[in-house]
Coordinates of C-alpha atoms in Angstrom, one line a residue:
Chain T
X13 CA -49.9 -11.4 1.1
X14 CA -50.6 -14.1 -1.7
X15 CA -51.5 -17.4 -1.8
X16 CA -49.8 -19.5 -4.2
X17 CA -49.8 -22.9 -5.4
X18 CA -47.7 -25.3 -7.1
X19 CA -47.9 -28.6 -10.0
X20 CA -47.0 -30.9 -9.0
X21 CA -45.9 -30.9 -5.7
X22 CA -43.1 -33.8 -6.7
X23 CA -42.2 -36.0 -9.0
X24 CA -40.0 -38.3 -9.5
X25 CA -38.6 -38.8 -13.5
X26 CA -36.1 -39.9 -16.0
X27 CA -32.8 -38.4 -16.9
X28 CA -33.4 -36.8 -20.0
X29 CA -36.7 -36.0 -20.0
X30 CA -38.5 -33.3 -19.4
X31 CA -41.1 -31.3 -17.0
X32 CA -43.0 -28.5 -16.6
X33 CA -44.0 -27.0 -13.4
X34 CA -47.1 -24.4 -13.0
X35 CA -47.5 -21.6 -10.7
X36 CA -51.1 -20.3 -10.0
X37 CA -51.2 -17.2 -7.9
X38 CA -54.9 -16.0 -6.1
X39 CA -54.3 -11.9 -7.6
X40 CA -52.5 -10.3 -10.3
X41 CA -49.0 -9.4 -10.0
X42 CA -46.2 -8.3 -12.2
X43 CA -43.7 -10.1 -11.5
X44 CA -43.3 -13.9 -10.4
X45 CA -39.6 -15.8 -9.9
X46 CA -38.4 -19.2 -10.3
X47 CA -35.9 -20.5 -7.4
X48 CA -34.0 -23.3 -7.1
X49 CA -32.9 -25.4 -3.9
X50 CA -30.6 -28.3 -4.3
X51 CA -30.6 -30.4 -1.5
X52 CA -29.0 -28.9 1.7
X53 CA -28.7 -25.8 0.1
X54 CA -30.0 -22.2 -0.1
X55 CA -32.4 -20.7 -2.9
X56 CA -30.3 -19.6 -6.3
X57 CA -33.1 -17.3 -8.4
X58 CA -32.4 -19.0 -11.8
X59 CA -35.2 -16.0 -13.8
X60 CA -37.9 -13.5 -13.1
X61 CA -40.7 -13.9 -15.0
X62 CA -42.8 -10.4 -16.4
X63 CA -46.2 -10.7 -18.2
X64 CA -45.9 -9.9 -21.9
X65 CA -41.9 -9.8 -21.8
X66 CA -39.2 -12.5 -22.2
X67 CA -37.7 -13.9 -18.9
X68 CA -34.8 -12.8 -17.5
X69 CA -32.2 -15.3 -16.3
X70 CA -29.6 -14.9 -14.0
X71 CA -25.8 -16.2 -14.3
X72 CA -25.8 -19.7 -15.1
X73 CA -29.3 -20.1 -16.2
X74 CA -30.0 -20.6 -19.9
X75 CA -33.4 -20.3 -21.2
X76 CA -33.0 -23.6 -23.5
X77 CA -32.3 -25.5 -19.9
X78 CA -35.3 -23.6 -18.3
X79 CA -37.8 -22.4 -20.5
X80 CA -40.9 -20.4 -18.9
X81 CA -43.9 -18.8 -19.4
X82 CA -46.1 -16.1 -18.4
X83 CA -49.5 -16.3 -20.1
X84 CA -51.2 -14.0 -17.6
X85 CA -50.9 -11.9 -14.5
X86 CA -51.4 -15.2 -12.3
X87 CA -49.9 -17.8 -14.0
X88 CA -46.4 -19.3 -14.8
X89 CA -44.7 -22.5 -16.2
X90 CA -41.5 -23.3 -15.2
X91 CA -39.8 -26.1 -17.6
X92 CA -36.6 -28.5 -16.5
X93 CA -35.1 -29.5 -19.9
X94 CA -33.4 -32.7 -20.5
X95 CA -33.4 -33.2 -16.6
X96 CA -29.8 -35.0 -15.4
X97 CA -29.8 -36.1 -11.5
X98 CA -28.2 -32.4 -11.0
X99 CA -31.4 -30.7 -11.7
X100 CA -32.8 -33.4 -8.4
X101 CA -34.1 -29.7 -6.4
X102 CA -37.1 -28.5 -4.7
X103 CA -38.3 -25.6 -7.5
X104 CA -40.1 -22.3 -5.8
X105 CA -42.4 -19.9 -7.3
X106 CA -42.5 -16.6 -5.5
X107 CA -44.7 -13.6 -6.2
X108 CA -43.5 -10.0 -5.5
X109 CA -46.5 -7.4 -3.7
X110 CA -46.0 -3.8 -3.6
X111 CA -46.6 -2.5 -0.2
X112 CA -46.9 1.0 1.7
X113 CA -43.5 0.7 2.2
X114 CA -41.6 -2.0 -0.5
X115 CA -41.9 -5.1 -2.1
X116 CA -42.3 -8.4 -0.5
X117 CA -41.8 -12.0 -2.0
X118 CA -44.2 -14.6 -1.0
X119 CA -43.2 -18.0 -1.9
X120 CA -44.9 -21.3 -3.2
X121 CA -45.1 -24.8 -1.5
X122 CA -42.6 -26.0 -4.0
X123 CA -42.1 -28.8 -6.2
X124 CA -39.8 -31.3 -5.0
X125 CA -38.2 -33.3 -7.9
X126 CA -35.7 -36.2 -8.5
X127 CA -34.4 -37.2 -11.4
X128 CA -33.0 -40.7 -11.9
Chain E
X6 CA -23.6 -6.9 -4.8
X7 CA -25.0 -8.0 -1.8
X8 CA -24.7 -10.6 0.5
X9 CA -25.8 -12.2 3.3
X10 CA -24.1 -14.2 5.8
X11 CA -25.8 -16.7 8.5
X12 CA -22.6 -17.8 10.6
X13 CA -24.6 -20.8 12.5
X14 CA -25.2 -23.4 10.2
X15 CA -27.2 -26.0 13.0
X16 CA -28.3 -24.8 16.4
X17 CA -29.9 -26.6 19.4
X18 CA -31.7 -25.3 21.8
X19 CA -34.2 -26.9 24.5
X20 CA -38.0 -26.1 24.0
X21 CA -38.7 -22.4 26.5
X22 CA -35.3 -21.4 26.0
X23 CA -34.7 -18.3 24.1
X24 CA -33.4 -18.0 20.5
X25 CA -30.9 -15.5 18.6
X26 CA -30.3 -16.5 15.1
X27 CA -27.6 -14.1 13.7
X28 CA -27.6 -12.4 10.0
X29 CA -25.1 -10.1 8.7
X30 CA -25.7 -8.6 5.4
X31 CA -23.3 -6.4 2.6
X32 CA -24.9 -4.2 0.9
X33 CA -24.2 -0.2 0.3
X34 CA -27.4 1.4 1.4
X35 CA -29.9 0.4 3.7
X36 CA -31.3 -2.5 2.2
X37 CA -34.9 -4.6 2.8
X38 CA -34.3 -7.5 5.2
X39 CA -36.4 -10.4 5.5
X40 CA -36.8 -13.6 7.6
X41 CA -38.2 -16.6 6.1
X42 CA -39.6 -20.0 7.8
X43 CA -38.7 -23.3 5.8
X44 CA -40.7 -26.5 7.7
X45 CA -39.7 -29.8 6.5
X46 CA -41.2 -30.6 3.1
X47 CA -42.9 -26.8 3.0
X48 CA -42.3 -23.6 0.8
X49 CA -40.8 -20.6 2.4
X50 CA -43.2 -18.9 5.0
X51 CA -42.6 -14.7 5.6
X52 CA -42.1 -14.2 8.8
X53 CA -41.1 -10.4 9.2
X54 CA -39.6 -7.6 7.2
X55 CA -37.9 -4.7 7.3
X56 CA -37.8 -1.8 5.1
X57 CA -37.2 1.5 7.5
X58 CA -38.6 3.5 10.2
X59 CA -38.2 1.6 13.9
X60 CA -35.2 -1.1 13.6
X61 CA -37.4 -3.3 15.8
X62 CA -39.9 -5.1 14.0
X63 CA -42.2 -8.0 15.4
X64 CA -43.4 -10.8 13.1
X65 CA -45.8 -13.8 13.1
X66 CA -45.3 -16.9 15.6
X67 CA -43.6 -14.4 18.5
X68 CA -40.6 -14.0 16.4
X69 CA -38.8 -10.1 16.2
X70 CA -36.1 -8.8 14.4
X71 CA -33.6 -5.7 15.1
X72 CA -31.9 -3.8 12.4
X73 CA -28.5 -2.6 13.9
X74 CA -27.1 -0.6 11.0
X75 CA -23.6 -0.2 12.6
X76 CA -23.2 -4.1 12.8
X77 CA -25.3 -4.7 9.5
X78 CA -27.0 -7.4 11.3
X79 CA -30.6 -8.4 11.7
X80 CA -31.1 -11.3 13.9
X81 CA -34.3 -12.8 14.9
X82 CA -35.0 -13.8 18.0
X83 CA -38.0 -15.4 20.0
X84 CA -37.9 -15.4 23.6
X85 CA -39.3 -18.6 24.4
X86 CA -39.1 -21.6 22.0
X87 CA -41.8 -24.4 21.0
X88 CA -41.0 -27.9 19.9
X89 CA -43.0 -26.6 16.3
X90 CA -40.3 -23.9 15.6
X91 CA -38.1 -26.3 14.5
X92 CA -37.1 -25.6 11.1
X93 CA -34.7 -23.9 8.3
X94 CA -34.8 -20.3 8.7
X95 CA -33.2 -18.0 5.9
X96 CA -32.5 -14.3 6.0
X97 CA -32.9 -12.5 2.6
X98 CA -31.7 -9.3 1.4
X99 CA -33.5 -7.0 -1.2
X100 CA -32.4 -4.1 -3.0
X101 CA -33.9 -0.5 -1.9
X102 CA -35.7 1.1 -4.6
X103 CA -37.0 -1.5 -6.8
X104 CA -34.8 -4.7 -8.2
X105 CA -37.1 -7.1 -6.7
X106 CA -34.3 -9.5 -6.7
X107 CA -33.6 -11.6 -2.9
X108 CA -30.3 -12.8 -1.9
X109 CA -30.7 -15.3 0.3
X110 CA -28.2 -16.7 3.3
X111 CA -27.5 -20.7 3.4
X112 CA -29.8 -20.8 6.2
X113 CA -29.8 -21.8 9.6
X114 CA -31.0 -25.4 11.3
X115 CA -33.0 -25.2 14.1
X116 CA -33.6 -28.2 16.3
X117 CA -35.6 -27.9 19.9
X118 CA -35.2 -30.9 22.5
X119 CA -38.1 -31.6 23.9

């Protein structure tokens, strides 16, 4: 398994500013993902996030709107751009481990946020 | 692509009753299958998986899973419910073979009277 942590665990902020979100994981893995969960709703993967490479967003997602980072195999930034009260979600890290038998995803606390 | 389908949005059940949460899935191979635990304010907890070999697969808090291939369904079920089980639980789909990449179902509410 992983343990994984997340900063902040919410805030609350202003429409049009912005915030950045870490993700700390206790081992090295290749390849950590960015969720989103607007309220009431089911997780939408907005990128997956590779050491050393660019992100790779899904549909919808732009990297200007959510900019991240991967400095190293255990860290990652997750940035909300110019936040509107849409972008009012819990945000989830989740870490992928290679087992006997397949990958597994082990997820974050989250960060709950709304924006005003 | 895939897909994953949770048909019961909210269900209620009384604390020592037993507990069937239905997933179906769409996928074209055998895929990974996962149940996840979502506690109010929490992150996702794991609490089984499936990849292949027996189709009935026990997990953490005295929840199991069977993978019925025929039905493409993988519900969870716990035999005897506690008040702490309630909570969001969402079935996730993964691609055989690498991808990484979960689909996830809209989840299912469970409640437990006391």
């Amino acid at each position: 398994s992983a343990v994984i942590s997340q900063k902040p665990s919410r805030d609350i902020c202003q429409r049009g500013t912005s915030l950045t979100i870490q993700c700390q994981v206790d081992s090295q893995v290749t390849m950590m993902f960015w969720y989103r969960q607007q309220p009431g709703q089911s997780l939408t993967l907005i990128a997956t996030a590779n050491q050393g490479s660019e992100a790779t967003y899904e549909s919808g997602f732009v990297i200007d709107k959510f900019p991240i980072s991967r400095p190293n195999l255990t860290f990652s930034t997750l940035t909300v751009s110019n936040m509107s009260p849409e972008d009012s979600s819990i945000y989830l890290c989740s870490v992928a481990k290679l087992g006997l038998e397949g990958e597994t995803q082990y997820f974050g606390p989250g960060t709950r946020l709304l924006v005003l | 692509a895939q897909s994953v389908t949770q048909p019961d949005i909210h269900i209620t059940v009384s604390e020592g009753a037993s507990l069937e949460l239905r997933c179906n899935y769409s996928y074209g191979a055998t895929p990974y299958l996962f149940w996840y635990v979502q506690s109010p304010g929490q992150g996702l907890q794991l609490l089984l998986k499936y990849f292949s070999g027996d189709t009935l697969v026990q997990g953490i808090k005295g929840f199991e899973a069977e993978f019925k291939r025929s039905q493409s369904s993988f519900n969870l079920r716990k035999p005897s419910v506690h008040w702490s089980d309630a909570a969001e639980y969402f079935c996730a789909v993964g691609l055989t073979g690498g991808g990484n990449k979960l689909t996830f179902g809209t989840g299912t509410q469970l409640k437990v009277e006391l």
